[in-house]
mmCIF file of C-alpha atoms and ligand atoms in Angstrom:
data_model
loop_
_atom_site.group_PDB
_atom_site.id
_atom_site.type_symbol
_atom_site.label_atom_id
_atom_site.label_comp_id
_atom_site.label_asym_id
_atom_site.label_seq_id
_atom_site.Cartn_x
_atom_site.Cartn_y
_atom_site.Cartn_z
ATOM 1 C CA MET A 1 0.000 0.000 0.000
ATOM 2 C CA LYS A 2 1.162 3.480 -0.781
ATOM 3 C CA ALA A 3 0.090 6.606 1.152
ATOM 4 C CA ILE A 4 0.736 10.285 0.624
ATOM 5 C CA ILE A 5 0.717 12.421 3.769
ATOM 6 C CA THR A 6 0.405 16.191 3.437
ATOM 7 C CA GLY A 7 1.502 17.934 6.635
ATOM 8 C CA ILE A 8 3.858 15.072 7.523
ATOM 9 C CA SER A 9 6.110 17.547 9.368
ATOM 10 C CA GLY A 10 3.382 18.345 11.927
ATOM 11 C CA GLN A 11 2.127 16.537 15.033
ATOM 12 C CA ASP A 12 -0.315 14.136 13.367
ATOM 13 C CA GLY A 13 2.106 13.438 10.518
ATOM 14 C CA TYR A 14 4.558 12.091 13.097
ATOM 15 C CA PHE A 15 2.109 9.603 14.620
ATOM 16 C CA LEU A 16 0.550 8.632 11.291
ATOM 17 C CA SER A 17 4.011 7.888 9.856
ATOM 18 C CA LYS A 18 4.708 5.558 12.770
ATOM 19 C CA LEU A 19 1.354 3.824 12.354
ATOM 20 C CA LEU A 20 1.597 3.338 8.578
ATOM 21 C CA ASN A 21 5.232 2.268 8.765
ATOM 22 C CA GLY A 22 4.161 -0.442 11.229
ATOM 23 C CA LYS A 23 1.670 -1.621 8.595
ATOM 24 C CA ASP A 24 4.386 -1.734 5.882
ATOM 25 C CA TYR A 25 3.056 1.186 3.841
ATOM 26 C CA GLU A 26 5.244 3.012 1.371
ATOM 27 C CA ILE A 27 5.023 6.635 2.612
ATOM 28 C CA VAL A 28 5.437 9.764 0.519
ATOM 29 C CA GLY A 29 5.519 12.879 2.711
ATOM 30 C CA ILE A 30 4.825 16.395 1.440
ATOM 31 C CA VAL A 31 6.924 19.095 3.058
ATOM 32 C CA ARG A 32 7.069 22.775 2.143
ATOM 33 C CA ARG A 33 10.594 24.038 1.661
ATOM 34 C CA ASN A 34 12.104 26.368 4.252
ATOM 35 C CA SER A 35 15.471 28.090 4.168
ATOM 36 C CA SER A 36 17.039 25.746 6.712
ATOM 37 C CA MET A 37 15.688 22.647 4.902
ATOM 38 C CA THR A 38 14.284 21.212 8.120
ATOM 39 C CA THR A 39 11.487 18.649 8.077
ATOM 40 C CA GLY A 40 9.837 19.259 11.469
ATOM 41 C CA THR A 41 8.640 16.214 13.370
ATOM 42 C CA VAL A 42 9.973 13.875 10.655
ATOM 43 C CA GLU A 43 13.377 14.513 12.240
ATOM 44 C CA GLN A 44 12.117 13.160 15.558
ATOM 45 C CA LEU A 45 11.033 9.818 14.085
ATOM 46 C CA PRO A 46 13.211 6.753 14.728
ATOM 47 C CA ALA A 47 15.902 6.627 11.990
ATOM 48 C CA LYS A 48 14.505 3.449 10.456
ATOM 49 C CA ILE A 49 11.102 5.046 9.863
ATOM 50 C CA ARG A 50 12.520 8.436 8.843
ATOM 51 C CA ASP A 51 14.813 6.892 6.240
ATOM 52 C CA SER A 52 11.975 4.904 4.706
ATOM 53 C CA ILE A 53 9.875 8.027 4.004
ATOM 54 C CA ARG A 54 10.211 9.671 0.599
ATOM 55 C CA ILE A 55 9.959 13.441 1.015
ATOM 56 C CA GLU A 56 8.569 15.515 -1.853
ATOM 57 C CA TYR A 57 8.865 19.280 -1.490
ATOM 58 C CA GLY A 58 5.757 21.257 -2.405
ATOM 59 C CA ASP A 59 3.270 23.826 -1.145
ATOM 60 C CA LEU A 60 -0.461 23.314 -0.666
ATOM 61 C CA THR A 61 -1.232 26.433 -2.669
ATOM 62 C CA ASP A 62 0.465 25.002 -5.785
ATOM 63 C CA ALA A 63 -2.241 23.255 -7.848
ATOM 64 C CA GLY A 64 0.257 22.166 -10.523
ATOM 65 C CA PHE A 65 2.431 20.427 -7.937
ATOM 66 C CA PHE A 66 -0.481 18.298 -6.687
ATOM 67 C CA ALA A 67 -1.662 17.498 -10.210
ATOM 68 C CA LYS A 68 1.757 16.150 -11.183
ATOM 69 C CA LEU A 69 2.160 14.358 -7.858
ATOM 70 C CA LEU A 70 -1.148 12.481 -8.129
ATOM 71 C CA GLU A 71 -0.644 11.681 -11.806
ATOM 72 C CA ARG A 72 2.730 10.151 -11.022
ATOM 73 C CA GLU A 73 2.127 8.458 -7.649
ATOM 74 C CA LYS A 74 -1.510 7.302 -7.788
ATOM 75 C CA PRO A 75 -1.434 6.353 -4.070
ATOM 76 C CA ASP A 76 -3.936 4.001 -2.448
ATOM 77 C CA GLU A 77 -4.542 6.548 0.315
ATOM 78 C CA LEU A 78 -3.945 10.256 0.812
ATOM 79 C CA TYR A 79 -4.074 11.823 4.270
ATOM 80 C CA HIS A 80 -4.607 15.552 3.865
ATOM 81 C CA LEU A 81 -3.333 16.904 7.188
ATOM 82 C CA ALA A 82 -1.516 20.048 6.045
ATOM 83 C CA ALA A 83 -3.097 23.304 7.170
ATOM 84 C CA GLN A 84 -2.549 26.581 8.933
ATOM 85 C CA SER A 85 -3.818 24.957 12.114
ATOM 86 C CA PHE A 86 -3.517 27.630 14.815
ATOM 87 C CA VAL A 87 -6.787 29.392 15.700
ATOM 88 C CA GLY A 88 -5.065 32.401 17.308
ATOM 89 C CA TYR A 89 -2.947 33.058 14.208
ATOM 90 C CA SER A 90 -6.016 32.808 11.970
ATOM 91 C CA PHE A 91 -7.501 35.929 13.614
ATOM 92 C CA GLN A 92 -4.308 37.846 12.782
ATOM 93 C CA ASN A 93 -3.835 36.380 9.302
ATOM 94 C CA PRO A 94 -7.202 35.235 7.949
ATOM 95 C CA ALA A 95 -6.298 35.623 4.262
ATOM 96 C CA SER A 96 -3.303 33.287 4.321
ATOM 97 C CA THR A 97 -5.307 30.852 6.474
ATOM 98 C CA TYR A 98 -8.031 30.794 3.792
ATOM 99 C CA ASP A 99 -5.462 30.383 0.983
ATOM 100 C CA VAL A 100 -3.783 27.396 2.562
ATOM 101 C CA ASN A 101 -6.812 25.701 4.105
ATOM 102 C CA ILE A 102 -9.435 26.303 1.415
ATOM 103 C CA SER A 103 -7.543 26.608 -1.896
ATOM 104 C CA GLY A 104 -5.035 24.034 -0.672
ATOM 105 C CA THR A 105 -7.778 21.503 -0.028
ATOM 106 C CA LEU A 106 -9.366 22.260 -3.395
ATOM 107 C CA ASN A 107 -6.003 21.589 -5.072
ATOM 108 C CA VAL A 108 -5.791 18.186 -3.400
ATOM 109 C CA VAL A 109 -9.333 17.046 -4.276
ATOM 110 C CA ASN A 110 -9.032 18.324 -7.846
ATOM 111 C CA ALA A 111 -5.774 16.417 -8.351
ATOM 112 C CA ILE A 112 -7.344 13.203 -7.051
ATOM 113 C CA LYS A 113 -10.444 13.695 -9.205
ATOM 114 C CA GLU A 114 -8.434 14.323 -12.372
ATOM 115 C CA TYR A 115 -5.564 11.864 -11.976
ATOM 116 C CA SER A 116 -6.179 9.248 -9.326
ATOM 117 C CA GLN A 117 -9.874 8.478 -8.832
ATOM 118 C CA LYS A 118 -9.141 5.284 -6.862
ATOM 119 C CA THR A 119 -7.219 7.119 -4.128
ATOM 120 C CA LYS A 120 -9.021 7.148 -0.776
ATOM 121 C CA MET A 121 -8.693 10.553 0.859
ATOM 122 C CA TYR A 122 -8.811 11.618 4.503
ATOM 123 C CA PHE A 123 -9.595 15.268 5.256
ATOM 124 C CA ALA A 124 -8.653 16.783 8.609
ATOM 125 C CA ALA A 125 -11.814 18.610 9.639
ATOM 126 C CA THR A 126 -12.210 19.888 13.179
ATOM 127 C CA SER A 127 -14.498 20.324 16.180
ATOM 128 C CA GLU A 128 -13.821 24.075 15.794
ATOM 129 C CA MET A 129 -16.455 23.953 13.019
ATOM 130 C CA PHE A 130 -19.099 23.637 15.765
ATOM 131 C CA GLY A 131 -18.274 27.162 16.974
ATOM 132 C CA GLN A 132 -20.610 27.886 19.861
ATOM 133 C CA PRO A 133 -22.746 24.738 19.712
ATOM 134 C CA GLU A 134 -26.355 24.921 20.812
ATOM 135 C CA THR A 135 -26.478 21.254 21.730
ATOM 136 C CA THR A 136 -24.030 19.179 23.681
ATOM 137 C CA PRO A 137 -22.361 16.741 23.185
ATOM 138 C CA GLN A 138 -21.623 17.205 19.471
ATOM 139 C CA ASN A 139 -21.834 14.535 16.797
ATOM 140 C CA GLU A 140 -21.901 14.305 12.991
ATOM 141 C CA GLU A 141 -25.423 15.831 12.904
ATOM 142 C CA THR A 142 -24.736 18.896 15.068
ATOM 143 C CA VAL A 143 -25.258 22.298 13.408
ATOM 144 C CA LEU A 144 -21.980 23.931 12.364
ATOM 145 C CA LYS A 145 -21.485 27.594 13.314
ATOM 146 C CA PRO A 146 -17.760 28.438 13.079
ATOM 147 C CA ARG A 147 -16.357 31.236 15.235
ATOM 148 C CA SER A 148 -12.828 31.850 13.899
ATOM 149 C CA PRO A 149 -11.232 32.289 10.468
ATOM 150 C CA TYR A 150 -9.598 28.904 11.026
ATOM 151 C CA ALA A 151 -12.969 27.263 11.655
ATOM 152 C CA VAL A 152 -14.517 28.993 8.631
ATOM 153 C CA SER A 153 -11.678 27.748 6.423
ATOM 154 C CA LYS A 154 -12.058 24.180 7.678
ATOM 155 C CA LEU A 155 -15.813 24.335 7.145
ATOM 156 C CA ALA A 156 -15.196 25.356 3.529
ATOM 157 C CA GLY A 157 -12.766 22.432 3.159
ATOM 158 C CA TYR A 158 -15.289 20.070 4.728
ATOM 159 C CA TRP A 159 -18.099 21.099 2.385
ATOM 160 C CA THR A 160 -15.718 20.925 -0.573
ATOM 161 C CA THR A 161 -14.818 17.322 0.186
ATOM 162 C CA LYS A 162 -18.463 16.382 0.841
ATOM 163 C CA THR A 163 -19.504 17.950 -2.463
ATOM 164 C CA TYR A 164 -16.778 16.129 -4.399
ATOM 165 C CA ARG A 165 -17.615 12.859 -2.655
ATOM 166 C CA GLU A 166 -21.224 13.065 -3.832
ATOM 167 C CA ALA A 167 -20.735 14.709 -7.208
ATOM 168 C CA TYR A 168 -17.852 12.521 -8.431
ATOM 169 C CA ASN A 169 -18.346 9.380 -6.384
ATOM 170 C CA MET A 170 -14.976 9.767 -4.653
ATOM 171 C CA TYR A 171 -13.891 7.983 -1.461
ATOM 172 C CA ILE A 172 -13.340 10.827 0.977
ATOM 173 C CA ALA A 173 -13.554 10.525 4.773
ATOM 174 C CA ASN A 174 -13.858 13.584 6.989
ATOM 175 C CA GLY A 175 -12.538 13.320 10.516
ATOM 176 C CA ILE A 176 -14.204 15.892 12.774
ATOM 177 C CA LEU A 177 -11.503 15.695 15.393
ATOM 178 C CA PHE A 178 -11.543 17.288 18.808
ATOM 179 C CA ASN A 179 -8.260 18.590 20.264
ATOM 180 C CA HIS A 180 -5.527 16.007 20.406
ATOM 181 C CA GLU A 181 -2.144 16.652 21.899
ATOM 182 C CA SER A 182 1.191 14.926 22.446
ATOM 183 C CA GLU A 183 4.883 15.296 23.163
ATOM 184 C CA VAL A 184 5.344 16.659 19.601
ATOM 185 C CA ARG A 185 2.429 19.139 19.699
ATOM 186 C CA GLY A 186 3.375 22.605 18.393
ATOM 187 C CA PRO A 187 4.791 24.792 21.207
ATOM 188 C CA GLU A 188 2.218 27.587 20.844
ATOM 189 C CA PHE A 189 -0.773 25.317 21.610
ATOM 190 C CA VAL A 190 -1.736 25.724 25.242
ATOM 191 C CA THR A 191 -1.055 22.136 26.347
ATOM 192 C CA ARG A 192 2.499 21.998 25.059
ATOM 193 C CA LYS A 193 3.138 25.575 26.117
ATOM 194 C CA ILE A 194 2.259 24.516 29.667
ATOM 195 C CA THR A 195 4.224 21.255 29.712
ATOM 196 C CA MET A 196 7.342 22.862 28.195
ATOM 197 C CA SER A 197 7.106 25.704 30.723
ATOM 198 C CA VAL A 198 6.670 23.278 33.609
ATOM 199 C CA ALA A 199 9.840 21.448 32.525
ATOM 200 C CA ARG A 200 11.787 24.719 32.279
ATOM 201 C CA ILE A 201 10.478 25.932 35.647
ATOM 202 C CA LYS A 202 11.658 22.645 37.167
ATOM 203 C CA ALA A 203 15.064 23.104 35.488
ATOM 204 C CA GLY A 204 15.253 26.683 36.796
ATOM 205 C CA THR A 205 15.473 28.278 33.339
ATOM 206 C CA GLN A 206 11.998 29.909 33.426
ATOM 207 C CA ASP A 207 10.149 31.596 36.305
ATOM 208 C CA TYR A 208 6.488 31.415 35.287
ATOM 209 C CA VAL A 209 4.129 30.702 32.378
ATOM 210 C CA GLU A 210 1.777 33.365 31.009
ATOM 211 C CA LEU A 211 -1.605 32.092 29.833
ATOM 212 C CA GLY A 212 -4.886 33.475 28.486
ATOM 213 C CA ASN A 213 -8.349 32.209 29.384
ATOM 214 C CA LEU A 214 -7.805 29.733 32.240
ATOM 215 C CA ASP A 215 -11.462 28.711 32.204
ATOM 216 C CA ALA A 216 -11.533 27.699 28.535
ATOM 217 C CA ARG A 217 -12.652 24.073 28.352
ATOM 218 C CA LYS A 218 -11.572 21.492 25.796
ATOM 219 C CA ASP A 219 -12.018 17.816 25.032
ATOM 220 C CA TRP A 220 -8.342 16.761 24.912
ATOM 221 C CA GLY A 221 -7.103 13.348 23.756
ATOM 222 C CA TYR A 222 -3.786 11.768 22.709
ATOM 223 C CA ALA A 223 -2.783 12.176 19.051
ATOM 224 C CA ALA A 224 -1.662 8.549 18.562
ATOM 225 C CA ASP A 225 -5.236 7.391 19.223
ATOM 226 C CA TYR A 226 -6.633 9.845 16.680
ATOM 227 C CA VAL A 227 -4.377 8.869 13.756
ATOM 228 C CA ASN A 228 -5.500 5.300 14.323
ATOM 229 C CA GLY A 229 -9.046 6.577 13.787
ATOM 230 C CA MET A 230 -7.973 8.313 10.558
ATOM 231 C CA TRP A 231 -6.582 5.055 9.208
ATOM 232 C CA LYS A 232 -9.728 3.158 10.186
ATOM 233 C CA MET A 233 -11.827 5.726 8.290
ATOM 234 C CA LEU A 234 -10.031 4.717 5.084
ATOM 235 C CA GLN A 235 -10.554 0.957 5.560
ATOM 236 C CA MET A 236 -14.322 1.068 4.972
ATOM 237 C CA ASP A 237 -16.309 0.457 1.775
ATOM 238 C CA ASN A 238 -17.237 4.139 1.421
ATOM 239 C CA GLY A 239 -16.036 7.481 2.718
ATOM 240 C CA ASP A 240 -18.044 8.959 5.607
ATOM 241 C CA ASP A 241 -17.823 11.593 8.362
ATOM 242 C CA PHE A 242 -16.767 10.724 11.911
ATOM 243 C CA VAL A 243 -16.379 12.640 15.163
ATOM 244 C CA LEU A 244 -13.376 11.588 17.274
ATOM 245 C CA GLY A 245 -12.976 12.826 20.840
ATOM 246 C CA THR A 246 -12.874 11.597 24.420
ATOM 247 C CA GLY A 247 -16.258 12.830 25.651
ATOM 248 C CA GLU A 248 -14.516 14.480 28.641
ATOM 249 C CA LEU A 249 -14.078 18.211 29.243
ATOM 250 C CA HIS A 250 -11.246 19.869 31.170
ATOM 251 C CA THR A 251 -10.233 23.492 31.670
ATOM 252 C CA VAL A 252 -6.869 25.065 30.895
ATOM 253 C CA ARG A 253 -6.652 25.635 34.666
ATOM 254 C CA GLU A 254 -6.984 21.887 35.339
ATOM 255 C CA PHE A 255 -4.396 21.132 32.655
ATOM 256 C CA ALA A 256 -1.950 23.510 34.342
ATOM 257 C CA GLU A 257 -2.660 22.134 37.843
ATOM 258 C CA GLU A 258 -2.131 18.527 36.733
ATOM 259 C CA SER A 259 1.059 19.447 34.831
ATOM 260 C CA PHE A 260 2.593 21.168 37.859
ATOM 261 C CA LYS A 261 1.615 18.167 39.983
ATOM 262 C CA GLN A 262 3.973 16.097 37.826
ATOM 263 C CA ILE A 263 6.921 18.085 39.268
ATOM 264 C CA GLY A 264 5.542 18.056 42.799
ATOM 265 C CA MET A 265 3.983 21.542 42.765
ATOM 266 C CA ASP A 266 0.466 22.219 44.050
ATOM 267 C CA ILE A 267 -1.006 25.415 42.639
ATOM 268 C CA THR A 268 -3.070 27.881 44.658
ATOM 269 C CA TRP A 269 -5.043 30.441 42.650
ATOM 270 C CA SER A 270 -5.713 34.012 43.765
ATOM 271 C CA GLY A 271 -6.905 37.251 42.161
ATOM 272 C CA GLU A 272 -9.337 37.615 39.296
ATOM 273 C CA GLY A 273 -9.350 38.065 35.522
ATOM 274 C CA VAL A 274 -6.020 39.308 34.159
ATOM 275 C CA ASP A 275 -4.789 39.756 37.738
ATOM 276 C CA GLU A 276 -5.185 36.086 38.613
ATOM 277 C CA ILE A 277 -1.991 34.251 39.575
ATOM 278 C CA GLY A 278 -1.041 30.701 40.448
ATOM 279 C CA THR A 279 1.498 30.166 43.236
ATOM 280 C CA ASN A 280 3.280 27.017 44.372
ATOM 281 C CA GLN A 281 3.681 25.772 47.973
ATOM 282 C CA SER A 282 6.645 28.131 48.523
ATOM 283 C CA GLY A 283 4.562 31.145 47.480
ATOM 284 C CA LYS A 284 6.423 31.541 44.191
ATOM 285 C CA VAL A 285 4.286 32.773 41.286
ATOM 286 C CA VAL A 286 4.415 30.155 38.517
ATOM 287 C CA VAL A 287 1.312 31.127 36.468
ATOM 288 C CA LYS A 288 0.277 34.608 35.344
ATOM 289 C CA VAL A 289 -2.530 35.739 33.054
ATOM 290 C CA ASN A 290 -1.774 37.933 30.048
ATOM 291 C CA LYS A 291 -4.590 39.377 27.972
ATOM 292 C CA LYS A 292 -2.540 38.970 24.804
ATOM 293 C CA PHE A 293 -3.340 35.246 24.919
ATOM 294 C CA PHE A 294 -7.120 35.754 24.928
ATOM 295 C CA ARG A 295 -9.006 35.189 21.651
ATOM 296 C CA PRO A 296 -11.335 37.823 20.125
ATOM 297 C CA LEU A 297 -13.997 35.087 20.228
ATOM 298 C CA GLU A 298 -13.820 31.971 22.362
ATOM 299 C CA SER A 299 -15.534 28.750 21.390
ATOM 300 C CA ASP A 300 -16.795 26.890 24.390
ATOM 301 C CA ASN A 301 -19.188 24.133 25.248
ATOM 302 C CA TYR A 302 -17.343 21.581 23.124
ATOM 303 C CA LEU A 303 -17.792 17.949 24.020
ATOM 304 C CA ALA A 304 -17.418 15.018 21.674
ATOM 305 C CA ASP A 305 -20.005 12.344 21.114
ATOM 306 C CA PRO A 306 -17.873 9.747 19.291
ATOM 307 C CA ALA A 307 -20.611 7.068 19.375
ATOM 308 C CA LYS A 308 -20.635 6.604 15.584
ATOM 309 C CA ALA A 309 -16.849 6.039 15.458
ATOM 310 C CA LYS A 310 -17.095 3.627 18.372
ATOM 311 C CA ARG A 311 -19.913 1.686 16.731
ATOM 312 C CA ILE A 312 -18.712 1.575 13.116
ATOM 313 C CA LEU A 313 -14.926 1.926 13.349
ATOM 314 C CA LYS A 314 -14.557 0.226 16.753
ATOM 315 C CA TRP A 315 -12.490 3.264 17.693
ATOM 316 C CA ASN A 316 -11.773 4.065 21.332
ATOM 317 C CA PRO A 317 -9.375 6.547 22.914
ATOM 318 C CA SER A 318 -6.875 4.658 25.088
ATOM 319 C CA ILE A 319 -5.064 7.465 26.934
ATOM 320 C CA SER A 320 -6.709 9.393 29.795
ATOM 321 C CA PHE A 321 -6.345 13.118 30.531
ATOM 322 C CA LYS A 322 -3.883 12.411 33.364
ATOM 323 C CA GLN A 323 -1.877 9.926 31.299
ATOM 324 C CA LEU A 324 -1.646 12.457 28.449
ATOM 325 C CA ILE A 325 -0.211 15.105 30.764
ATOM 326 C CA LYS A 326 2.253 12.622 32.257
ATOM 327 C CA ILE A 327 3.502 11.641 28.784
ATOM 328 C CA MET A 328 3.940 15.281 27.777
ATOM 329 C CA VAL A 329 5.629 16.533 30.958
ATOM 330 C CA GLU A 330 7.974 13.527 31.160
ATOM 331 C CA SER A 331 9.001 14.016 27.539
ATOM 332 C CA ASP A 332 9.676 17.736 28.043
ATOM 333 C CA LEU A 333 11.648 17.047 31.227
ATOM 334 C CA LYS A 334 13.696 14.421 29.388
ATOM 335 C CA SER A 335 14.483 16.721 26.484
ATOM 336 C CA LEU A 336 15.975 19.235 28.935
ATOM 337 C CA GLY A 337 18.278 16.470 30.152
HETATM 338 P P1 NDP B 401 0.308 20.908 12.732
HETATM 339 O O1 NDP B 401 0.140 22.377 12.772
HETATM 340 O O2 NDP B 401 1.229 20.256 13.696
HETATM 341 O O3 NDP B 401 0.792 20.483 11.262
HETATM 342 C C1 NDP B 401 0.325 21.153 10.124
HETATM 343 C C2 NDP B 401 1.180 20.739 8.942
HETATM 344 O O4 NDP B 401 0.741 21.431 7.778
HETATM 345 C C3 NDP B 401 2.674 21.028 9.098
HETATM 346 O O5 NDP B 401 3.380 19.913 8.597
HETATM 347 C C4 NDP B 401 2.850 22.236 8.207
HETATM 348 O O6 NDP B 401 4.142 22.383 7.685
HETATM 349 C C5 NDP B 401 1.886 21.901 7.080
HETATM 350 N N1 NDP B 401 1.579 23.055 6.255
HETATM 351 C C6 NDP B 401 1.062 24.241 6.666
HETATM 352 N N2 NDP B 401 0.941 25.061 5.614
HETATM 353 C C7 NDP B 401 1.384 24.393 4.521
HETATM 354 C C8 NDP B 401 1.502 24.730 3.148
HETATM 355 N N3 NDP B 401 1.161 25.911 2.702
HETATM 356 N N4 NDP B 401 1.979 23.789 2.305
HETATM 357 C C9 NDP B 401 2.364 22.562 2.760
HETATM 358 N N5 NDP B 401 2.275 22.195 4.050
HETATM 359 C C10 NDP B 401 1.791 23.104 4.919
HETATM 360 O O7 NDP B 401 -1.148 20.262 12.835
HETATM 361 P P2 NDP B 401 -1.594 18.857 13.462
HETATM 362 O O8 NDP B 401 -0.665 17.804 13.022
HETATM 363 O O9 NDP B 401 -1.875 19.056 14.912
HETATM 364 O O10 NDP B 401 -3.021 18.657 12.793
HETATM 365 C C11 NDP B 401 -3.153 17.989 11.529
HETATM 366 C C12 NDP B 401 -4.421 18.472 10.848
HETATM 367 O O11 NDP B 401 -5.554 18.203 11.681
HETATM 368 C C13 NDP B 401 -4.468 19.979 10.580
HETATM 369 O O12 NDP B 401 -5.131 20.170 9.349
HETATM 370 C C14 NDP B 401 -5.294 20.537 11.713
HETATM 371 O O13 NDP B 401 -5.930 21.737 11.340
HETATM 372 C C15 NDP B 401 -6.287 19.400 11.933
HETATM 373 N N6 NDP B 401 -6.797 19.273 13.285
HETATM 374 C C16 NDP B 401 -5.956 19.179 14.338
HETATM 375 C C17 NDP B 401 -6.442 19.032 15.625
HETATM 376 C C18 NDP B 401 -5.512 18.897 16.797
HETATM 377 O O14 NDP B 401 -6.003 18.993 17.925
HETATM 378 N N7 NDP B 401 -4.222 18.653 16.597
HETATM 379 C C19 NDP B 401 -7.886 18.968 15.889
HETATM 380 C C20 NDP B 401 -8.694 18.997 14.675
HETATM 381 C C21 NDP B 401 -8.164 19.155 13.431
HETATM 382 P P3 NDP B 401 5.292 23.221 8.475
HETATM 383 O O15 NDP B 401 5.934 22.203 9.374
HETATM 384 O O16 NDP B 401 6.153 23.692 7.365
HETATM 385 O O17 NDP B 401 4.611 24.323 9.219
HETATM 386 P P1 GDP B 402 -7.252 25.323 19.817
HETATM 387 O O1 GDP B 402 -8.369 24.698 20.579
HETATM 388 O O2 GDP B 402 -6.964 24.626 18.538
HETATM 389 O O3 GDP B 402 -7.403 26.784 19.652
HETATM 390 O O4 GDP B 402 -5.945 25.030 20.697
HETATM 391 P P2 GDP B 402 -5.089 25.960 21.677
HETATM 392 O O5 GDP B 402 -4.209 25.042 22.438
HETATM 393 O O6 GDP B 402 -4.426 27.055 20.935
HETATM 394 O O7 GDP B 402 -6.171 26.609 22.647
HETATM 395 C C1 GDP B 402 -6.963 25.818 23.496
HETATM 396 C C2 GDP B 402 -7.720 26.729 24.455
HETATM 397 O O8 GDP B 402 -6.808 27.272 25.404
HETATM 398 C C3 GDP B 402 -8.382 27.928 23.771
HETATM 399 O O9 GDP B 402 -9.682 28.028 24.293
HETATM 400 C C4 GDP B 402 -7.533 29.112 24.202
HETATM 401 O O10 GDP B 402 -8.264 30.328 24.325
HETATM 402 C C5 GDP B 402 -7.073 28.638 25.580
HETATM 403 N N1 GDP B 402 -5.841 29.282 26.059
HETATM 404 C C6 GDP B 402 -5.674 29.846 27.273
HETATM 405 N N2 GDP B 402 -4.440 30.333 27.380
HETATM 406 C C7 GDP B 402 -3.798 30.079 26.228
HETATM 407 C C8 GDP B 402 -2.469 30.341 25.759
HETATM 408 O O11 GDP B 402 -1.647 30.913 26.444
HETATM 409 N N3 GDP B 402 -2.167 29.904 24.497
HETATM 410 C C9 GDP B 402 -3.078 29.235 23.718
HETATM 411 N N4 GDP B 402 -2.691 28.791 22.512
HETATM 412 N N5 GDP B 402 -4.347 29.000 24.141
HETATM 413 C C10 GDP B 402 -4.697 29.404 25.374
#
């Protein structure tokens, strides 16, 4: 089996590469060139896996690149993970987010339609498409009301793939994935920002972490579980839409508390709003609030109802909230030596 992975240099690309390598896939990874010629998380893969991946350099916004790629490779599966994936950045740079996430997705589906109709495609949709949901928990039938440029762009991608699936009888699966995190999560996402800070605070190289909305609540799972769900979505007879999530909500505050617990610190909160602080047992301030990390619009009330994935794909998350934090903090502590 041959698979193309766009966004192989990101978090999910790392775990998907491991999974597909374990199943003896030939993997072609798409990476956009940068001046230092780095390949992101691909460099963190075990050498045996890394060396088996064929990297092709190309950008999502280049329709001609994808046309030639699909005409030449005709893969069995294509996992379209590449995106401008950071909600905060999408408020500052909506146009480039739309270019990459909407036009980029159109380039991928057009190339499959024209040159490789048998390719099964996975599209990385997101729980952010729910926006401020009126019903909870959310499943494949919940009304979509996006509340960020990122969410709008993913909604456009989602409806593009659904339209192509119906109009041209293509196999396309949409994964409506809730937040999933790991030891290779991008450092600006709140979970990794916290666990990296906790490790540095323990090492004495950082005093405190500055966060935004401590009461924001998310349904956080472990990325390795979610890429397994992506693969399962492409092993069916037809493409379909599936929600993946844990069905458990936790606040940023709880994530921080549990992370500090891993290094033996118990946090006490005091103050309110942007003046709130978190101190450890010795009275040292280790968490501060900074309004620069608040979003112009916050999406809340997210909670996954993954019943369809459990029933049809036999998918189940295996890592708990506490286990996830342990994995992340231990990895960040280790990388500091
Ligand atoms: P990451 O941000 O870690 O990875 C995104 C990848 O896309 C990177 O490899 C990045 O390359 C690549 N990319 C961005 N722009 C371009 C471009 N113009 N051309 C080519 N490649 C590009 O995201 P994740 O791995 O966490 O997520 C994978 C997908 O799933 C994304 O589409 C994301 O939006 C979606 N998703 C993620 C969730 C999560 O909680 N992680 C939840 C729901 C959906 P580079 O390394 O050069 O930046
Ligand atoms: P997202 O769900 O894809 O936007 O993932 P993030 O990790 O960026 O944000 C998760 C939640 O944490 C959001 O509700 C943010 O508003 C909240 N949050 C609170 N403080 C911070 C922070 O310092 N950085 C980030 N990235 N998010 C924060």
